[in-house]
Amino acid sequence: AQSVTQLDSHVSVSEGTPVLLRCNYSSSYSPSLFWYVQHPNKGLQLLLKYTSAATLVKGINGFEAEFKKSETSFHLTKPSAHMSDAAEYFCVAPNYGGSQGNLIFGKGTKLSVKP
Amino acid sequence: DAGVIQSPRHEVTEMGQEVTLRCKPISGHDYLFWYRQTMMRGLELLIYFNNNVPIDDSGMPEDRFSAKMPNASFSTLKIQPSEPRDSAVYFCASSLRGPVLNEQFFGPGTRLTVL
């Protein structure tokens, strides 16, 4: 069965320092993978998606993620954190074993940014 | 485009009462999803529709929950009777095609409190 594991439930960084949010997946198929962001009291918004075209994917707000098949990882990075990046981030994969509409959400990583 | 619209944004009700949550997807989107988010269980898919037809309702917790999509621009999620453990944020999302490669657009959510 497919699974998505976000390795940290909470990450805290200082403004201006790099961000690393970790995600590992397991899948029998070449996956599509997504990162979504949820700001407080808001719905989820797509940050970026990987669909086999390129292993390094650039998203909105300066975020990017690299798909590494050998490590089954899809970590999210940003060179320099901004206060507005404080939010919860979800790594997401389609559930190929389930119905076509089903997505597997990681448990989320809450990012705090200190001034 | 106004995005996915949900109403009400907040709902407070007493145990045993009927609750109806409403969603208007983005025009032209073929898929509509209902999710529930709690601290304990994270984000869970309840049900999704394709072209107004329910495809997978395996996430609906029990018979007290029902969802309908009478036309392409409107869906409801009903809880009858409501219980305190139903307290959560309920999100509606829509996508242009299936979620394997396509972004889901989330509404702002309905925060339900059952006393």
PDB file of C-alpha atoms in Angstrom:
ATOM      1  CA  ALA A   1       0.000   0.000   0.000  1.00  0.00           C
ATOM      2  CA  GLN A   2       1.113   3.537  -0.636  1.00  0.00           C
ATOM      3  CA  SER A   3       2.143   5.748   2.249  1.00  0.00           C
ATOM      4  CA  VAL A   4       3.490   9.211   2.882  1.00  0.00           C
ATOM      5  CA  THR A   5       5.586   9.990   5.940  1.00  0.00           C
ATOM      6  CA  GLN A   6       6.442  13.477   7.081  1.00  0.00           C
ATOM      7  CA  LEU A   7       9.361  13.047   9.402  1.00  0.00           C
ATOM      8  CA  ASP A   8       8.864  16.152  11.534  1.00  0.00           C
ATOM      9  CA  SER A   9       5.632  17.327  13.070  1.00  0.00           C
ATOM     10  CA  HIS A  10       7.116  20.729  13.891  1.00  0.00           C
ATOM     11  CA  VAL A  11      10.049  22.680  12.479  1.00  0.00           C
ATOM     12  CA  SER A  12      11.228  26.015  13.810  1.00  0.00           C
ATOM     13  CA  VAL A  13      13.630  28.297  11.929  1.00  0.00           C
ATOM     14  CA  SER A  14      14.774  31.888  12.167  1.00  0.00           C
ATOM     15  CA  GLU A  15      13.806  34.372   9.505  1.00  0.00           C
ATOM     16  CA  GLY A  16      16.377  34.392   6.721  1.00  0.00           C
ATOM     17  CA  THR A  17      17.642  30.862   7.367  1.00  0.00           C
ATOM     18  CA  PRO A  18      16.991  27.811   5.161  1.00  0.00           C
ATOM     19  CA  VAL A  19      13.909  25.653   5.464  1.00  0.00           C
ATOM     20  CA  LEU A  20      13.894  21.864   5.098  1.00  0.00           C
ATOM     21  CA  LEU A  21      10.662  19.893   5.479  1.00  0.00           C
ATOM     22  CA  ARG A  22      11.099  16.176   4.987  1.00  0.00           C
ATOM     23  CA  CYS A  23       8.809  13.713   3.241  1.00  0.00           C
ATOM     24  CA  ASN A  24       9.282  10.071   2.371  1.00  0.00           C
ATOM     25  CA  TYR A  25       6.873   8.030   0.304  1.00  0.00           C
ATOM     26  CA  SER A  26       6.363   4.415  -0.527  1.00  0.00           C
ATOM     27  CA  SER A  27       4.760   3.391  -3.758  1.00  0.00           C
ATOM     28  CA  SER A  28       4.905   0.537  -6.200  1.00  0.00           C
ATOM     29  CA  TYR A  29       4.407   3.018  -9.006  1.00  0.00           C
ATOM     30  CA  SER A  30       6.245   6.049 -10.261  1.00  0.00           C
ATOM     31  CA  PRO A  31       4.367   8.554  -8.219  1.00  0.00           C
ATOM     32  CA  SER A  32       2.932  11.977  -8.578  1.00  0.00           C
ATOM     33  CA  LEU A  33       3.714  13.962  -5.463  1.00  0.00           C
ATOM     34  CA  PHE A  34       2.458  17.262  -4.147  1.00  0.00           C
ATOM     35  CA  TRP A  35       3.189  19.740  -1.409  1.00  0.00           C
ATOM     36  CA  TYR A  36       0.286  21.772  -0.079  1.00  0.00           C
ATOM     37  CA  VAL A  37       0.418  24.642   2.406  1.00  0.00           C
ATOM     38  CA  GLN A  38      -2.264  25.602   4.922  1.00  0.00           C
ATOM     39  CA  HIS A  39      -2.091  28.996   6.563  1.00  0.00           C
ATOM     40  CA  PRO A  40      -3.988  29.453   9.831  1.00  0.00           C
ATOM     41  CA  ASN A  41      -7.753  29.288   9.385  1.00  0.00           C
ATOM     42  CA  LYS A  42      -7.427  28.801   5.646  1.00  0.00           C
ATOM     43  CA  GLY A  43      -7.897  25.944   3.192  1.00  0.00           C
ATOM     44  CA  LEU A  44      -5.007  24.097   1.619  1.00  0.00           C
ATOM     45  CA  GLN A  45      -3.174  25.607  -1.347  1.00  0.00           C
ATOM     46  CA  LEU A  46      -0.911  23.822  -3.815  1.00  0.00           C
ATOM     47  CA  LEU A  47       2.749  24.758  -3.445  1.00  0.00           C
ATOM     48  CA  LEU A  48       4.191  22.497  -6.110  1.00  0.00           C
ATOM     49  CA  LYS A  49       3.788  19.131  -7.773  1.00  0.00           C
ATOM     50  CA  TYR A  50       6.011  16.461  -9.243  1.00  0.00           C
ATOM     51  CA  THR A  51       4.727  14.524 -12.239  1.00  0.00           C
ATOM     52  CA  SER A  52       7.835  12.797 -13.631  1.00  0.00           C
ATOM     53  CA  ALA A  53       8.845  15.661 -15.907  1.00  0.00           C
ATOM     54  CA  ALA A  54      11.787  16.917 -13.848  1.00  0.00           C
ATOM     55  CA  THR A  55      13.159  15.783 -10.514  1.00  0.00           C
ATOM     56  CA  LEU A  56      13.655  19.329  -9.224  1.00  0.00           C
ATOM     57  CA  VAL A  57      10.341  21.113  -8.995  1.00  0.00           C
ATOM     58  CA  LYS A  58       9.935  24.809  -8.335  1.00  0.00           C
ATOM     59  CA  GLY A  59       6.816  26.096  -6.665  1.00  0.00           C
ATOM     60  CA  ILE A  60       5.344  29.306  -5.434  1.00  0.00           C
ATOM     61  CA  ASN A  61       6.900  31.634  -2.857  1.00  0.00           C
ATOM     62  CA  GLY A  62      10.439  30.420  -3.516  1.00  0.00           C
ATOM     63  CA  PHE A  63       9.881  26.819  -2.438  1.00  0.00           C
ATOM     64  CA  GLU A  64      11.238  23.868  -4.324  1.00  0.00           C
ATOM     65  CA  ALA A  65      11.360  20.110  -3.875  1.00  0.00           C
ATOM     66  CA  GLU A  66      13.559  17.386  -5.279  1.00  0.00           C
ATOM     67  CA  PHE A  67      12.286  13.929  -6.092  1.00  0.00           C
ATOM     68  CA  LYS A  68      14.902  11.302  -5.233  1.00  0.00           C
ATOM     69  CA  LYS A  69      13.794   7.846  -6.247  1.00  0.00           C
ATOM     70  CA  SER A  70      16.796   6.125  -4.652  1.00  0.00           C
ATOM     71  CA  GLU A  71      15.895   7.648  -1.300  1.00  0.00           C
ATOM     72  CA  THR A  72      12.092   7.625  -1.862  1.00  0.00           C
ATOM     73  CA  SER A  73      12.112  11.216  -0.717  1.00  0.00           C
ATOM     74  CA  PHE A  74      10.474  14.467  -1.769  1.00  0.00           C
ATOM     75  CA  HIS A  75      11.814  17.049   0.657  1.00  0.00           C
ATOM     76  CA  LEU A  76      10.649  20.660   0.512  1.00  0.00           C
ATOM     77  CA  THR A  77      13.222  23.427   0.762  1.00  0.00           C
ATOM     78  CA  LYS A  78      13.516  27.181   0.689  1.00  0.00           C
ATOM     79  CA  PRO A  79      16.828  29.076   0.882  1.00  0.00           C
ATOM     80  CA  SER A  80      15.600  31.845   3.148  1.00  0.00           C
ATOM     81  CA  ALA A  81      12.544  31.707   5.392  1.00  0.00           C
ATOM     82  CA  HIS A  82      10.137  34.600   5.632  1.00  0.00           C
ATOM     83  CA  MET A  83       7.712  35.273   8.438  1.00  0.00           C
ATOM     84  CA  SER A  84       4.828  34.702   6.033  1.00  0.00           C
ATOM     85  CA  ASP A  85       6.003  31.098   5.522  1.00  0.00           C
ATOM     86  CA  ALA A  86       4.712  30.154   8.966  1.00  0.00           C
ATOM     87  CA  ALA A  87       2.032  27.571   8.192  1.00  0.00           C
ATOM     88  CA  GLU A  88       1.393  23.858   8.068  1.00  0.00           C
ATOM     89  CA  TYR A  89       2.760  21.908   5.119  1.00  0.00           C
ATOM     90  CA  PHE A  90       1.397  18.633   3.771  1.00  0.00           C
ATOM     91  CA  CYS A  91       3.125  16.121   1.549  1.00  0.00           C
ATOM     92  CA  VAL A  92       0.519  14.349  -0.596  1.00  0.00           C
ATOM     93  CA  ALA A  93       0.460  11.405  -2.976  1.00  0.00           C
ATOM     94  CA  PRO A  94      -2.302   9.741  -5.015  1.00  0.00           C
ATOM     95  CA  ASN A  95      -3.516   6.443  -3.672  1.00  0.00           C
ATOM     96  CA  TYR A  96      -3.064   4.267  -6.732  1.00  0.00           C
ATOM     97  CA  GLY A  97      -4.342   1.258  -4.867  1.00  0.00           C
ATOM     98  CA  GLY A  98      -7.567   2.965  -3.964  1.00  0.00           C
ATOM     99  CA  SER A  99     -10.175   4.716  -5.993  1.00  0.00           C
ATOM    100  CA  GLN A 100      -8.943   7.283  -8.431  1.00  0.00           C
ATOM    101  CA  GLY A 101     -10.096  10.147  -6.273  1.00  0.00           C
ATOM    102  CA  ASN A 102      -8.171   9.188  -3.235  1.00  0.00           C
ATOM    103  CA  LEU A 103      -5.162  11.107  -2.031  1.00  0.00           C
ATOM    104  CA  ILE A 104      -2.863  10.152   0.810  1.00  0.00           C
ATOM    105  CA  PHE A 105      -2.011  13.114   3.030  1.00  0.00           C
ATOM    106  CA  GLY A 106       0.965  13.181   5.322  1.00  0.00           C
ATOM    107  CA  LYS A 107       0.265  14.201   8.896  1.00  0.00           C
ATOM    108  CA  GLY A 108       1.626  17.665   8.266  1.00  0.00           C
ATOM    109  CA  THR A 109       4.624  19.668   9.430  1.00  0.00           C
ATOM    110  CA  LYS A 110       4.012  22.909  11.239  1.00  0.00           C
ATOM    111  CA  LEU A 111       6.634  25.502  10.332  1.00  0.00           C
ATOM    112  CA  SER A 112       7.358  28.291  12.793  1.00  0.00           C
ATOM    113  CA  VAL A 113       9.499  31.251  11.757  1.00  0.00           C
ATOM    114  CA  LYS A 114      11.171  33.305  14.467  1.00  0.00           C
ATOM    115  CA  PRO A 115      12.059  36.971  13.917  1.00  0.00           C
TER     116      PRO A 115
ATOM    117  CA  ASP B   1     -13.172  33.219 -10.305  1.00  0.00           C
ATOM    118  CA  ALA B   2     -14.262  33.268  -6.661  1.00  0.00           C
ATOM    119  CA  GLY B   3     -12.753  29.889  -5.915  1.00  0.00           C
ATOM    120  CA  VAL B   4     -14.498  27.182  -3.953  1.00  0.00           C
ATOM    121  CA  ILE B   5     -17.195  28.680  -1.758  1.00  0.00           C
ATOM    122  CA  GLN B   6     -18.321  27.099   1.484  1.00  0.00           C
ATOM    123  CA  SER B   7     -21.065  28.112   3.860  1.00  0.00           C
ATOM    124  CA  PRO B   8     -21.435  28.667   6.669  1.00  0.00           C
ATOM    125  CA  ARG B   9     -17.877  29.482   7.762  1.00  0.00           C
ATOM    126  CA  HIS B  10     -18.694  28.684  11.374  1.00  0.00           C
ATOM    127  CA  GLU B  11     -21.451  26.566  12.816  1.00  0.00           C
ATOM    128  CA  VAL B  12     -22.222  25.968  16.455  1.00  0.00           C
ATOM    129  CA  THR B  13     -24.987  23.543  17.253  1.00  0.00           C
ATOM    130  CA  GLU B  14     -26.198  21.265  19.994  1.00  0.00           C
ATOM    131  CA  MET B  15     -25.893  17.523  20.053  1.00  0.00           C
ATOM    132  CA  GLY B  16     -28.722  15.841  18.217  1.00  0.00           C
ATOM    133  CA  GLN B  17     -29.377  18.675  15.808  1.00  0.00           C
ATOM    134  CA  GLU B  18     -29.133  18.363  12.038  1.00  0.00           C
ATOM    135  CA  VAL B  19     -26.259  20.202  10.387  1.00  0.00           C
ATOM    136  CA  THR B  20     -25.975  21.005   6.686  1.00  0.00           C
ATOM    137  CA  LEU B  21     -22.760  22.230   5.143  1.00  0.00           C
ATOM    138  CA  ARG B  22     -22.735  23.695   1.657  1.00  0.00           C
ATOM    139  CA  CYS B  23     -20.223  23.910  -1.122  1.00  0.00           C
ATOM    140  CA  LYS B  24     -20.042  25.565  -4.510  1.00  0.00           C
ATOM    141  CA  PRO B  25     -17.133  24.211  -6.583  1.00  0.00           C
ATOM    142  CA  ILE B  26     -15.197  26.126  -9.191  1.00  0.00           C
ATOM    143  CA  SER B  27     -17.174  26.314 -12.402  1.00  0.00           C
ATOM    144  CA  GLY B  28     -16.143  23.635 -14.887  1.00  0.00           C
ATOM    145  CA  HIS B  29     -14.510  21.347 -12.356  1.00  0.00           C
ATOM    146  CA  ASP B  30     -15.567  17.714 -12.691  1.00  0.00           C
ATOM    147  CA  TYR B  31     -14.518  16.472  -9.271  1.00  0.00           C
ATOM    148  CA  LEU B  32     -15.707  17.528  -5.838  1.00  0.00           C
ATOM    149  CA  PHE B  33     -14.269  16.319  -2.543  1.00  0.00           C
ATOM    150  CA  TRP B  34     -15.360  16.594   1.089  1.00  0.00           C
ATOM    151  CA  TYR B  35     -12.670  16.408   3.774  1.00  0.00           C
ATOM    152  CA  ARG B  36     -12.666  16.587   7.546  1.00  0.00           C
ATOM    153  CA  GLN B  37      -9.733  17.910   9.544  1.00  0.00           C
ATOM    154  CA  THR B  38      -9.133  17.336  13.257  1.00  0.00           C
ATOM    155  CA  MET B  39      -6.088  17.578  15.453  1.00  0.00           C
ATOM    156  CA  MET B  40      -6.261  13.899  16.287  1.00  0.00           C
ATOM    157  CA  ARG B  41      -6.852  12.413  12.843  1.00  0.00           C
ATOM    158  CA  GLY B  42      -5.483  15.056  10.494  1.00  0.00           C
ATOM    159  CA  LEU B  43      -7.098  15.461   7.092  1.00  0.00           C
ATOM    160  CA  GLU B  44      -9.490  12.712   6.035  1.00  0.00           C
ATOM    161  CA  LEU B  45     -11.317  12.272   2.749  1.00  0.00           C
ATOM    162  CA  LEU B  46     -15.004  11.653   3.429  1.00  0.00           C
ATOM    163  CA  ILE B  47     -16.450  11.323  -0.057  1.00  0.00           C
ATOM    164  CA  TYR B  48     -15.859  12.502  -3.584  1.00  0.00           C
ATOM    165  CA  PHE B  49     -17.979  13.022  -6.687  1.00  0.00           C
ATOM    166  CA  ASN B  50     -17.200  12.883 -10.367  1.00  0.00           C
ATOM    167  CA  ASN B  51     -19.701  14.637 -12.640  1.00  0.00           C
ATOM    168  CA  ASN B  52     -22.156  14.823  -9.711  1.00  0.00           C
ATOM    169  CA  VAL B  53     -22.017  11.073  -9.085  1.00  0.00           C
ATOM    170  CA  PRO B  54     -20.620   9.785  -5.766  1.00  0.00           C
ATOM    171  CA  ILE B  55     -17.599   7.634  -6.561  1.00  0.00           C
ATOM    172  CA  ASP B  56     -16.172   6.706  -3.189  1.00  0.00           C
ATOM    173  CA  ASP B  57     -17.881   7.258   0.149  1.00  0.00           C
ATOM    174  CA  SER B  58     -15.754   4.823   2.117  1.00  0.00           C
ATOM    175  CA  GLY B  59     -14.485   7.661   4.269  1.00  0.00           C
ATOM    176  CA  MET B  60     -17.917   8.645   5.533  1.00  0.00           C
ATOM    177  CA  PRO B  61     -17.720   7.766   9.219  1.00  0.00           C
ATOM    178  CA  GLU B  62     -21.217   6.398   9.685  1.00  0.00           C
ATOM    179  CA  ASP B  63     -24.808   6.567   8.543  1.00  0.00           C
ATOM    180  CA  ARG B  64     -25.339   9.874  10.284  1.00  0.00           C
ATOM    181  CA  PHE B  65     -23.328  11.461   7.476  1.00  0.00           C
ATOM    182  CA  SER B  66     -24.728  11.919   3.979  1.00  0.00           C
ATOM    183  CA  ALA B  67     -23.638  13.952   0.970  1.00  0.00           C
ATOM    184  CA  LYS B  68     -25.391  14.972  -2.197  1.00  0.00           C
ATOM    185  CA  MET B  69     -24.515  16.782  -5.375  1.00  0.00           C
ATOM    186  CA  PRO B  70     -27.771  17.633  -7.156  1.00  0.00           C
ATOM    187  CA  ASN B  71     -26.006  19.612  -9.870  1.00  0.00           C
ATOM    188  CA  ALA B  72     -22.542  20.616 -11.012  1.00  0.00           C
ATOM    189  CA  SER B  73     -22.508  23.795  -8.955  1.00  0.00           C
ATOM    190  CA  PHE B  74     -23.713  22.664  -5.550  1.00  0.00           C
ATOM    191  CA  SER B  75     -23.069  20.003  -2.958  1.00  0.00           C
ATOM    192  CA  THR B  76     -24.166  19.426   0.616  1.00  0.00           C
ATOM    193  CA  LEU B  77     -22.800  17.420   3.505  1.00  0.00           C
ATOM    194  CA  LYS B  78     -25.394  16.632   6.142  1.00  0.00           C
ATOM    195  CA  ILE B  79     -24.942  15.264   9.639  1.00  0.00           C
ATOM    196  CA  GLN B  80     -28.056  14.008  11.375  1.00  0.00           C
ATOM    197  CA  PRO B  81     -28.016  13.720  14.327  1.00  0.00           C
ATOM    198  CA  SER B  82     -24.831  15.575  15.162  1.00  0.00           C
ATOM    199  CA  GLU B  83     -22.553  14.515  18.033  1.00  0.00           C
ATOM    200  CA  PRO B  84     -19.719  16.334  19.848  1.00  0.00           C
ATOM    201  CA  ARG B  85     -17.127  14.091  18.188  1.00  0.00           C
ATOM    202  CA  ASP B  86     -18.187  15.534  14.821  1.00  0.00           C
ATOM    203  CA  SER B  87     -16.606  18.839  15.804  1.00  0.00           C
ATOM    204  CA  ALA B  88     -13.967  19.558  13.151  1.00  0.00           C
ATOM    205  CA  VAL B  89     -13.191  21.730  10.176  1.00  0.00           C
ATOM    206  CA  TYR B  90     -14.874  20.454   7.041  1.00  0.00           C
ATOM    207  CA  PHE B  91     -13.299  21.331   3.703  1.00  0.00           C
ATOM    208  CA  CYS B  92     -14.718  21.098   0.232  1.00  0.00           C
ATOM    209  CA  ALA B  93     -12.335  20.935  -2.725  1.00  0.00           C
ATOM    210  CA  SER B  94     -12.734  20.660  -6.473  1.00  0.00           C
ATOM    211  CA  SER B  95     -10.480  19.737  -9.357  1.00  0.00           C
ATOM    212  CA  LEU B  96     -10.687  19.958 -13.105  1.00  0.00           C
ATOM    213  CA  ARG B  97      -9.916  16.282 -13.570  1.00  0.00           C
ATOM    214  CA  GLY B  98      -8.828  13.402 -11.359  1.00  0.00           C
ATOM    215  CA  PRO B  99      -6.337  14.083  -8.577  1.00  0.00           C
ATOM    216  CA  VAL B 100      -3.480  11.924  -9.846  1.00  0.00           C
ATOM    217  CA  LEU B 101      -1.983  14.802 -11.790  1.00  0.00           C
ATOM    218  CA  ASN B 102      -4.269  17.698 -11.069  1.00  0.00           C
ATOM    219  CA  GLU B 103      -4.413  20.292  -8.347  1.00  0.00           C
ATOM    220  CA  GLN B 104      -7.291  20.334  -5.903  1.00  0.00           C
ATOM    221  CA  PHE B 105      -8.619  23.759  -4.983  1.00  0.00           C
ATOM    222  CA  PHE B 106      -9.793  23.970  -1.413  1.00  0.00           C
ATOM    223  CA  GLY B 107     -12.471  26.150   0.061  1.00  0.00           C
ATOM    224  CA  PRO B 108     -11.897  28.076   3.298  1.00  0.00           C
ATOM    225  CA  GLY B 109     -13.633  25.402   5.367  1.00  0.00           C
ATOM    226  CA  THR B 110     -16.542  25.264   7.786  1.00  0.00           C
ATOM    227  CA  ARG B 111     -15.608  25.085  11.445  1.00  0.00           C
ATOM    228  CA  LEU B 112     -18.258  22.943  13.149  1.00  0.00           C
ATOM    229  CA  THR B 113     -18.668  22.862  16.892  1.00  0.00           C
ATOM    230  CA  VAL B 114     -21.185  20.448  18.376  1.00  0.00           C
ATOM    231  CA  LEU B 115     -21.919  21.111  22.034  1.00  0.00           C
TER     232      LEU B 115
END
